[in-house]
Amino acid sequence: MTGVDAAVAEAHRRGWAETLATVVRLTRDLDEAEDAVQEAFVSALATWPRTGVPRNPVAWIITTARRKALDRMRRRATLARKLPLLIVPDGSGGTGGDSGGDSGGEATAAGPQDDTLRLIFTCCHPAIAPQAAVALTLRLVCGLRVPEIARLFLVSEPTMAARLTRAKKKIHEAGIPYRSPTGDELTERLPAVLAVISLLFTEGHTGSQGTTLTRPELLDQAIRLARLLAELLPGESEVTGLLALLLLLDSRRATRVGSGGDLILLADQDRSRWNTEAIAEGRALVERALRTARPAGAGPYTVQAAIAALHAEAPTAADTDWPQIVALYDVLLRVHPSPVAALGRAVAVSMAVGPAAGLGELDRIAEDPRFAHYHRLDAARAQMLERLGRHTEARAAYRRAAEAARNPVERDFLTIRAGEPEQDRDRS
Amino acid sequence: MKYMLMMYEVDKDWVGAPEQEIQESMNEHIAFTQYLDGRGVAWSGEALRPSTSATTLRPGADGLAVTDGPYVELTEHLGGFYVIEARDLDDALDIARRCPIATGIEVRPIWDIDTVEQEAQNA
């Protein structure tokens, strides 16, 4: 890569979201803005080798993209529009509270940070389906190209292009405004944004599609987005909590798969190879998130991050503070009840108290219909049965789990366990 | 922008419903329309007779076929609607949250030919 190529790549990484977010306000059309920003980067590749890399590359890109957008708008002026323009409210006021009407006094000049937030909240609006919001965020906020996103989600390029077009059309037609919420409304809307980032990470952590366990590019993009949001909203404890959670989970990336691409359980991972830098940053962020939590208490991402921090701190699986983890799962089930949290608690109980107690917990939560096809419930049951020496039942549970698992690496792992002779399993 | 709030409910014939139930529902809608007026929202709205009173036309090989019943047989039906003027979807959703709700409210933007033409000129 030449110096100019590297400079353009760096400007793209650092400046794409800000540039697009600014240009959208000008064009009030997502497609037009995308094209203008794309042209500005092409222009940089052509111009910078002659002129040298400008002192502030992102500012150059923004100026150029705005000019390209104005040119396009002038050319387009005579053509009838197919879609209504994006609604860009003045300032960033809330949408009428109990008093009704506009909330005044918030018509502050929109800075670049505010524009980027607008872009994020528009892409992650609850009126857009989560899967579409993830793709849209990768395109508009991260600046990934359509073929890249298609590859990441293992769908064809036309399929992904159509998905993105539909989502953008929904924004224009339904009148989803280009604004970022404030005050109580921010609290209300933030979970949808965090869910999009979390969904992206989960898909990268244990993909439901593809042949590998993890997909590092998705993990990197999710962490990058969480970082961006944490910079833009430093006072929101749940944003800090989410970034902490992702860093702590990702600190085990190198040890979750063996040399043959096979799955390695948390208890069997080589902890000396965990990413200590990520762990240190994650732990500091958890502490900050806990300190800045709202009076109502820490939110679900912060609590999960605290759990992940306890795992990260433990020198071995046996030395983990399991009673504390059980207590944190109790908190999690109170602030954000979910079958996954209930399962996490059952596993922690089996470690803190014993496998029989863990099985009791599993029996109780298995009555939840949402668990009908959740393979990890059977996988957890299988491990507890093994520890109790009930190997035949354990193998049957592994078999059920393997049948339901979607990730092939996870399925192979469970299939091997289902078929292994009893004496080999006694050690674990 | 104009939005339609489509109120879905389990098919119900209000004729013959207990007086008190009718009164309660009426009161909820009166309160909502007072809220709309107080907020300065331009609106209109109607309640529909049950889906059993519906008649559907469908184009067929021999012209239009007339059938008894709603277009789609569901357990829940469109029971009534409001058309409101709102700034954007967030504004419309904020208003819709205060609308009396049975099994669900679908919020749909309405084609507004005037706005589209005006935007084309402004662009």
XYZ file of C-alpha atoms in Angstrom:
551
model
C 0.000 0.000 0.000
C 1.395 3.411 -0.936
C 1.424 6.333 1.469
C -1.580 7.871 -0.247
C -3.537 4.609 -0.200
C -2.836 4.267 3.499
C -3.872 7.859 4.144
C -7.131 7.370 2.247
C -7.813 4.118 4.113
C -7.171 5.867 7.419
C -9.427 8.803 6.473
C -12.091 6.271 5.493
C -11.825 4.486 8.818
C -11.816 7.661 10.893
C -13.973 9.958 8.822
C -16.591 7.957 6.921
C -19.381 8.169 9.507
C -18.830 11.851 10.237
C -18.692 12.734 6.539
C -21.809 10.794 5.627
C -23.664 12.099 8.665
C -22.887 15.687 7.638
C -23.706 15.211 3.965
C -27.039 13.506 4.717
C -28.217 16.674 6.387
C -27.473 18.517 3.163
C -28.958 16.049 0.656
C -31.744 14.740 2.882
C -31.368 11.570 0.856
C -29.355 8.567 2.043
C -28.471 7.232 -1.413
C -27.384 10.631 -2.712
C -25.235 11.173 0.366
C -23.627 7.727 0.057
C -22.743 8.354 -3.582
C -21.316 11.796 -2.842
C -19.127 10.469 -0.017
C -17.960 7.580 -2.183
C -17.019 10.059 -4.929
C -15.071 12.170 -2.455
C -12.900 9.170 -1.506
C -12.362 8.309 -5.181
C -11.389 11.912 -5.716
C -8.893 11.728 -2.836
C -7.213 8.721 -4.477
C -6.838 10.721 -7.684
C -5.856 14.063 -6.165
C -3.634 13.322 -3.201
C -0.795 11.705 -5.213
C -0.432 15.106 -7.006
C -1.122 17.527 -4.169
C 0.161 15.481 -1.274
C -2.003 14.313 1.615
C -3.796 17.338 3.125
C -2.977 18.286 6.704
C -6.499 17.394 7.848
C -7.576 14.574 5.506
C -11.049 14.125 7.039
C -11.843 17.840 6.697
C -10.753 17.644 3.043
C -13.042 14.646 2.492
C -15.991 16.402 4.143
C -15.548 19.567 2.068
C -15.194 17.558 -1.144
C -18.166 15.333 -0.349
C -20.348 18.374 0.357
C -19.334 19.896 -2.973
C -20.065 16.625 -4.802
C -23.442 16.463 -3.081
C -24.346 20.012 -4.142
C -23.350 19.205 -7.745
C -25.532 16.111 -7.681
C -28.454 18.022 -6.195
C -28.211 20.679 -8.900
C -28.162 18.032 -11.623
C -31.088 16.254 -10.029
C -33.204 19.368 -9.470
C -35.355 18.871 -12.530
C -36.079 15.217 -11.890
C -39.135 14.249 -9.916
C -38.262 12.454 -6.702
C -39.263 8.866 -6.235
C -39.043 8.977 -2.444
C -39.942 11.703 0.021
C -36.992 13.587 1.487
C -35.544 12.636 4.830
C -37.079 14.630 7.653
C -34.330 16.631 9.353
C -35.740 18.434 12.388
C -34.141 21.717 13.456
C -31.902 21.267 16.470
C -32.311 17.906 18.149
C -35.376 18.513 20.285
C -37.464 15.695 21.714
C -40.795 14.669 20.239
C -43.240 16.420 22.500
C -43.561 15.090 26.016
C -46.671 15.159 28.170
C -46.918 18.878 27.667
C -47.316 18.284 23.935
C -45.701 20.195 21.107
C -42.045 20.896 20.625
C -39.681 21.049 23.524
C -37.935 24.371 23.186
C -34.458 25.576 23.961
C -32.630 22.661 22.368
C -31.926 24.203 18.994
C -28.192 23.990 19.515
C -25.963 24.013 16.474
C -25.420 20.457 15.291
C -21.776 19.501 15.693
C -20.130 16.602 13.887
C -20.667 14.367 16.931
C -24.339 15.165 16.958
C -24.529 14.329 13.254
C -22.893 10.943 13.780
C -25.356 10.194 16.580
C -28.219 11.151 14.290
C -26.934 8.667 11.739
C -26.620 5.882 14.323
C -30.051 6.449 15.846
C -31.649 6.601 12.400
C -30.045 3.308 11.305
C -31.008 1.636 14.597
C -34.553 2.975 14.800
C -36.903 0.416 16.391
C -39.140 0.722 13.303
C -36.397 -1.075 11.309
C -36.052 -4.843 11.770
C -32.882 -5.673 13.779
C -31.206 -7.701 10.983
C -31.790 -4.863 8.509
C -30.589 -2.306 11.069
C -27.327 -4.250 11.484
C -26.696 -4.244 7.720
C -27.654 -0.585 7.426
C -25.337 0.378 10.280
C -22.430 -1.469 8.668
C -23.074 0.341 5.399
C -23.843 3.858 6.599
C -21.935 4.149 9.889
C -18.977 1.815 9.304
C -18.758 2.563 5.573
C -18.478 -1.078 4.513
C -19.301 -1.742 0.881
C -22.319 -3.826 -0.079
C -20.227 -6.809 -1.316
C -18.317 -6.844 1.991
C -21.518 -6.844 4.037
C -23.000 -9.554 1.819
C -19.899 -11.676 2.403
C -20.019 -11.089 6.164
C -23.607 -12.294 6.333
C -23.028 -15.021 3.756
C -25.771 -13.877 1.438
C -25.513 -12.933 -2.220
C -24.723 -9.366 -3.158
C -28.119 -8.697 -4.787
C -29.863 -10.040 -1.669
C -27.906 -7.710 0.587
C -28.366 -4.768 -1.796
C -32.116 -5.377 -1.790
C -32.171 -5.605 2.024
C -30.360 -2.270 2.315
C -32.579 -0.613 -0.277
C -35.695 -1.772 1.569
C -34.401 -0.399 4.866
C -33.489 2.970 3.355
C -36.858 3.126 1.619
C -38.584 2.498 4.930
C -36.695 5.417 6.502
C -37.753 7.791 3.731
C -41.322 6.594 3.281
C -42.278 6.114 6.909
C -40.792 9.470 7.855
C -38.184 8.158 10.309
C -36.545 11.466 11.258
C -32.821 12.146 11.013
C -32.350 13.080 14.632
C -30.849 11.813 17.833
C -33.098 11.673 20.870
C -32.345 13.449 24.131
C -33.326 13.079 27.771
C -35.840 10.355 28.636
C -36.289 9.529 24.991
C -32.579 8.746 24.695
C -32.923 6.247 27.530
C -35.861 4.713 25.729
C -34.173 4.483 22.330
C -30.675 3.479 23.407
C -31.453 -0.235 23.994
C -32.310 -0.665 20.287
C -28.897 0.748 19.302
C -27.072 -1.416 21.847
C -29.036 -4.452 20.652
C -27.847 -3.876 17.073
C -24.192 -3.757 18.171
C -24.707 -6.761 20.426
C -26.365 -8.720 17.603
C -23.408 -7.968 15.349
C -21.004 -9.203 18.019
C -22.999 -12.355 18.793
C -23.076 -13.273 15.103
C -19.284 -12.910 15.048
C -18.769 -14.731 18.351
C -20.662 -17.911 17.454
C -22.029 -17.494 13.967
C -25.374 -19.031 13.101
C -24.048 -19.334 9.560
C -20.719 -20.205 8.044
C -18.221 -22.944 8.736
C -16.091 -21.349 11.459
C -16.940 -20.710 15.091
C -16.017 -17.044 15.085
C -15.991 -14.396 12.415
C -13.359 -11.878 13.528
C -14.403 -9.111 11.105
C -17.854 -8.951 12.713
C -16.281 -8.852 16.182
C -13.974 -6.014 15.122
C -16.807 -3.977 13.625
C -18.985 -4.489 16.719
C -16.196 -3.328 19.031
C -15.451 -0.399 16.759
C -19.109 0.679 16.881
C -19.280 0.257 20.655
C -16.147 2.407 20.950
C -17.600 5.092 18.697
C -20.835 5.171 20.687
C -18.921 5.280 23.974
C -17.004 8.320 22.708
C -20.219 10.042 21.627
C -22.186 9.215 24.783
C -19.569 9.030 27.548
C -22.156 9.576 30.298
C -24.357 6.604 29.374
C -23.347 3.765 31.679
C -24.920 1.053 29.533
C -22.841 2.122 26.522
C -19.730 1.849 28.691
C -21.063 -1.483 29.966
C -21.568 -2.843 26.450
C -18.055 -1.859 25.356
C -16.677 -3.507 28.511
C -18.677 -6.674 27.853
C -17.517 -6.973 24.242
C -13.862 -6.378 25.142
C -13.962 -8.952 27.942
C -15.682 -11.604 25.826
C -13.355 -10.891 22.935
C -10.265 -11.189 25.148
C -10.683 -14.981 24.780
C -10.835 -14.893 20.977
C -7.462 -16.627 20.450
C -8.251 -19.492 22.833
C -11.837 -20.342 21.942
C -10.814 -22.477 18.965
C -8.091 -25.111 18.785
C -5.539 -25.544 16.022
C -8.031 -27.637 14.045
C -10.750 -24.988 14.302
C -12.430 -27.012 17.043
C -14.268 -25.478 19.996
C -12.534 -25.191 23.369
C -14.682 -24.658 26.464
C -14.040 -21.793 28.849
C -12.801 -24.202 31.525
C -10.244 -25.776 29.155
C -8.874 -22.593 27.602
C -5.240 -21.532 28.010
C -5.792 -18.447 30.152
C -2.212 -17.267 29.705
C -3.150 -16.501 26.093
C -6.103 -14.303 26.957
C -5.713 -10.700 25.778
C -4.583 -8.948 28.966
C -4.832 -5.492 27.397
C -8.493 -6.021 26.509
C -9.167 -7.450 29.967
C -7.565 -4.453 31.704
C -9.547 -2.010 29.591
C -12.751 -4.005 30.038
C -12.361 -4.156 33.824
C -11.736 -0.412 34.081
C -14.825 0.221 31.956
C -17.002 -2.090 34.088
C -15.977 -0.177 37.163
C -16.813 3.114 35.478
C -20.160 1.765 34.238
C -21.061 0.593 37.747
C -20.078 3.977 39.211
C -22.102 5.972 36.679
C -25.165 3.699 36.619
C -28.556 5.299 37.034
C -30.220 5.307 40.454
C -32.374 2.373 39.299
C -29.162 0.301 39.233
C -26.822 -1.114 36.641
C -28.323 -2.130 33.308
C -28.144 -5.576 31.682
C -24.967 -4.972 29.655
C -23.093 -3.647 32.679
C -24.146 -6.661 34.780
C -23.107 -9.078 32.032
C -19.792 -7.232 31.774
C -19.311 -7.647 35.525
C -19.885 -11.401 35.106
C -17.399 -11.521 32.215
C -14.885 -9.607 34.363
C -15.111 -12.245 37.110
C -14.328 -14.965 34.558
C -11.445 -12.896 33.184
C -9.961 -12.368 36.653
C -10.014 -16.028 37.684
C -6.641 -17.783 37.331
C -8.435 -21.094 36.656
C -12.033 -22.189 36.090
C -12.098 -23.763 39.559
C -10.868 -20.544 41.167
C -13.715 -18.522 39.668
C -15.879 -16.657 42.183
C -18.989 -18.708 41.312
C -21.143 -17.537 44.257
C -20.590 -13.939 43.135
C -21.505 -14.912 39.568
C -24.742 -16.492 40.811
C -25.508 -13.247 42.661
C -24.866 -11.193 39.506
C -27.150 -13.473 37.481
C -29.832 -12.828 40.104
C -29.402 -9.108 39.448
C -29.473 -9.694 35.691
C -32.684 -11.722 35.934
C -34.234 -8.880 37.886
C -33.265 -6.053 35.496
C -33.603 -7.989 32.260
C -35.128 -11.476 32.579
C -34.242 -13.812 29.712
C -33.927 -17.549 29.199
C -30.236 -17.119 28.407
C -29.639 -15.397 31.746
C -31.593 -18.148 33.526
C -29.361 -20.748 31.871
C -26.250 -18.816 32.873
C -27.459 -18.797 36.451
C -28.146 -22.561 36.416
C -24.604 -23.261 35.183
C -23.154 -20.950 37.857
C -25.233 -22.740 40.520
C -23.889 -26.094 39.315
C -20.363 -24.752 39.874
C -21.033 -22.914 43.142
C -23.227 -25.563 44.802
C -22.952 -28.725 42.726
C -24.273 -30.443 39.598
C -27.413 -31.797 41.293
C -28.470 -28.280 42.291
C -27.700 -27.116 38.758
C -29.912 -29.843 37.277
C -32.752 -28.756 39.548
C -32.425 -25.234 38.171
C -32.432 -26.526 34.584
C -35.589 -28.560 35.191
C -37.285 -25.462 36.486
C -36.340 -23.245 33.537
C -36.896 -25.959 30.896
C -40.614 -25.383 31.394
C -40.164 -22.044 29.629
C -41.464 -22.554 26.062
C -38.772 -20.219 24.718
C -36.263 -22.962 25.509
C -37.898 -25.491 23.217
C -35.123 -25.293 20.610
C -32.251 -23.878 22.607
C -29.437 -26.409 22.266
C -27.286 -24.887 25.005
C -29.819 -26.022 27.603
C -29.207 -29.654 26.642
C -25.460 -29.038 26.411
C -25.443 -27.662 29.979
C -27.589 -30.567 31.177
C -25.194 -33.026 29.558
C -22.212 -31.556 31.408
C -23.994 -31.672 34.766
C -25.115 -35.281 34.168
C -21.528 -36.209 33.354
C -20.293 -34.729 36.587
C -22.895 -36.846 38.405
C -21.630 -39.961 36.569
C -24.906 -40.394 34.675
C -23.091 -40.952 31.370
C -25.852 -42.582 29.327
C -28.211 -39.716 30.018
C -25.386 -37.245 29.381
C -24.705 -38.706 25.922
C -28.389 -38.501 25.054
C -28.442 -34.851 26.113
C -25.315 -34.129 24.018
C -27.014 -35.789 21.067
C -30.123 -33.605 21.443
C -27.924 -30.513 21.732
C -25.913 -31.491 18.636
C -29.095 -31.917 16.617
C -30.276 -28.411 17.484
C -26.947 -26.544 17.219
C -26.651 -24.339 14.132
C -22.962 -23.506 14.169
C -21.072 -26.444 12.602
C -18.054 -26.156 14.929
C -20.318 -26.223 17.959
C -22.259 -29.130 16.433
C -19.079 -31.156 15.835
C -18.006 -30.560 19.426
C -21.350 -31.787 20.786
C -21.472 -34.755 18.379
C -18.040 -35.947 19.510
C -19.099 -35.725 23.151
C -22.310 -37.606 22.393
C -20.339 -40.475 20.936
C -17.340 -40.663 23.255
C -16.807 -43.778 25.376
C -17.681 -43.303 29.040
C -14.226 -43.879 30.544
C -12.739 -41.007 28.513
C -15.273 -38.589 29.887
C -14.589 -39.296 33.559
C -11.748 -36.837 33.747
C -13.794 -33.671 33.162
C -46.837 14.067 7.205
C -50.149 12.260 7.463
C -50.309 8.890 9.162
C -53.142 6.423 9.596
C -53.416 4.688 12.948
C -55.162 1.411 12.240
C -56.662 -0.074 15.375
C -56.902 -3.835 15.408
C -59.119 -5.729 17.811
C -60.786 -9.105 18.230
C -63.891 -8.823 16.094
C -66.536 -7.285 18.273
C -70.113 -6.252 17.709
C -70.692 -3.241 19.898
C -74.430 -3.562 19.265
C -75.671 -5.381 22.320
C -72.459 -4.883 24.303
C -73.052 -3.906 27.941
C -73.815 -0.220 28.314
C -70.959 0.293 30.754
C -68.403 -1.262 28.380
C -69.530 0.971 25.529
C -69.330 4.006 27.781
C -65.809 3.115 28.959
C -64.551 2.696 25.387
C -66.233 5.934 24.324
C -64.607 7.750 27.209
C -61.159 6.469 26.225
C -61.578 7.750 22.696
C -63.027 11.068 23.867
C -59.971 11.481 26.104
C -57.661 10.650 23.182
C -59.328 13.110 20.816
C -59.174 15.776 23.519
C -55.462 15.021 23.803
C -55.111 15.425 20.009
C -56.932 18.763 20.102
C -54.836 19.933 23.057
C -51.642 19.026 21.220
C -52.860 20.846 18.133
C -52.916 17.708 15.967
C -55.174 17.825 12.907
C -57.111 14.554 12.865
C -60.092 12.582 11.664
C -61.231 9.116 12.587
C -64.003 6.556 12.433
C -65.021 3.314 14.103
C -65.978 0.406 11.855
C -68.821 -2.091 12.153
C -67.634 -5.686 12.765
C -65.944 -7.623 9.948
C -69.034 -9.856 9.641
C -70.732 -6.840 8.064
C -68.003 -6.539 5.412
C -68.438 -7.320 1.725
C -65.402 -7.876 -0.475
C -64.923 -7.390 -4.202
C -62.247 -9.365 -6.053
C -61.375 -9.233 -9.733
C -61.917 -12.622 -11.346
C -62.153 -14.187 -14.801
C -65.825 -13.193 -15.052
C -65.418 -9.658 -13.768
C -65.758 -8.617 -10.165
C -66.770 -11.294 -7.707
C -68.712 -10.148 -4.658
C -68.194 -12.163 -1.497
C -69.449 -11.997 2.045
C -66.877 -11.158 4.694
C -63.601 -9.243 5.073
C -60.697 -9.347 2.626
C -58.641 -11.549 4.956
C -60.158 -13.741 7.643
C -58.180 -13.174 10.823
C -58.976 -13.454 14.482
C -58.307 -9.715 14.775
C -59.704 -7.099 12.470
C -59.467 -3.429 11.675
C -61.919 -1.957 14.143
C -61.375 1.709 13.429
C -58.835 4.294 12.415
C -57.535 7.765 12.962
C -55.760 9.902 10.379
C -53.371 12.297 12.079
C -50.958 14.986 10.984
C -47.519 14.449 12.529
C -44.047 15.879 12.050
C -42.366 12.507 11.504
C -42.600 8.856 12.558
C -41.305 9.568 16.073
C -44.011 12.188 16.510
C -46.651 9.811 15.090
C -45.537 6.957 17.382
C -45.588 9.284 20.380
C -49.203 10.169 19.531
C -50.153 6.554 18.770
C -48.900 5.467 22.206
C -51.734 7.452 23.750
C -54.393 5.961 21.483
C -56.708 3.392 23.133
C -55.253 0.017 22.178
C -56.909 -3.386 21.877
C -54.641 -5.984 20.205
C -52.447 -3.609 18.211
C -52.136 -0.377 16.283
C -50.505 -0.250 12.863
C -49.027 3.141 11.976
C -48.797 3.784 8.231
C -47.699 6.891 6.375
C -50.226 8.190 3.887
C -49.240 9.084 0.324
C -49.289 12.810 0.239
C -49.238 13.969 -3.385
C -48.944 17.655 -2.432
C -45.835 17.107 -0.347
C -44.163 14.954 -2.978
C -44.720 17.601 -5.659
C -43.627 20.413 -3.394
C -40.442 18.543 -2.492
C -39.716 17.920 -6.157
C -39.923 21.645 -6.767
C -37.818 22.571 -3.775
C -35.092 20.095 -4.595
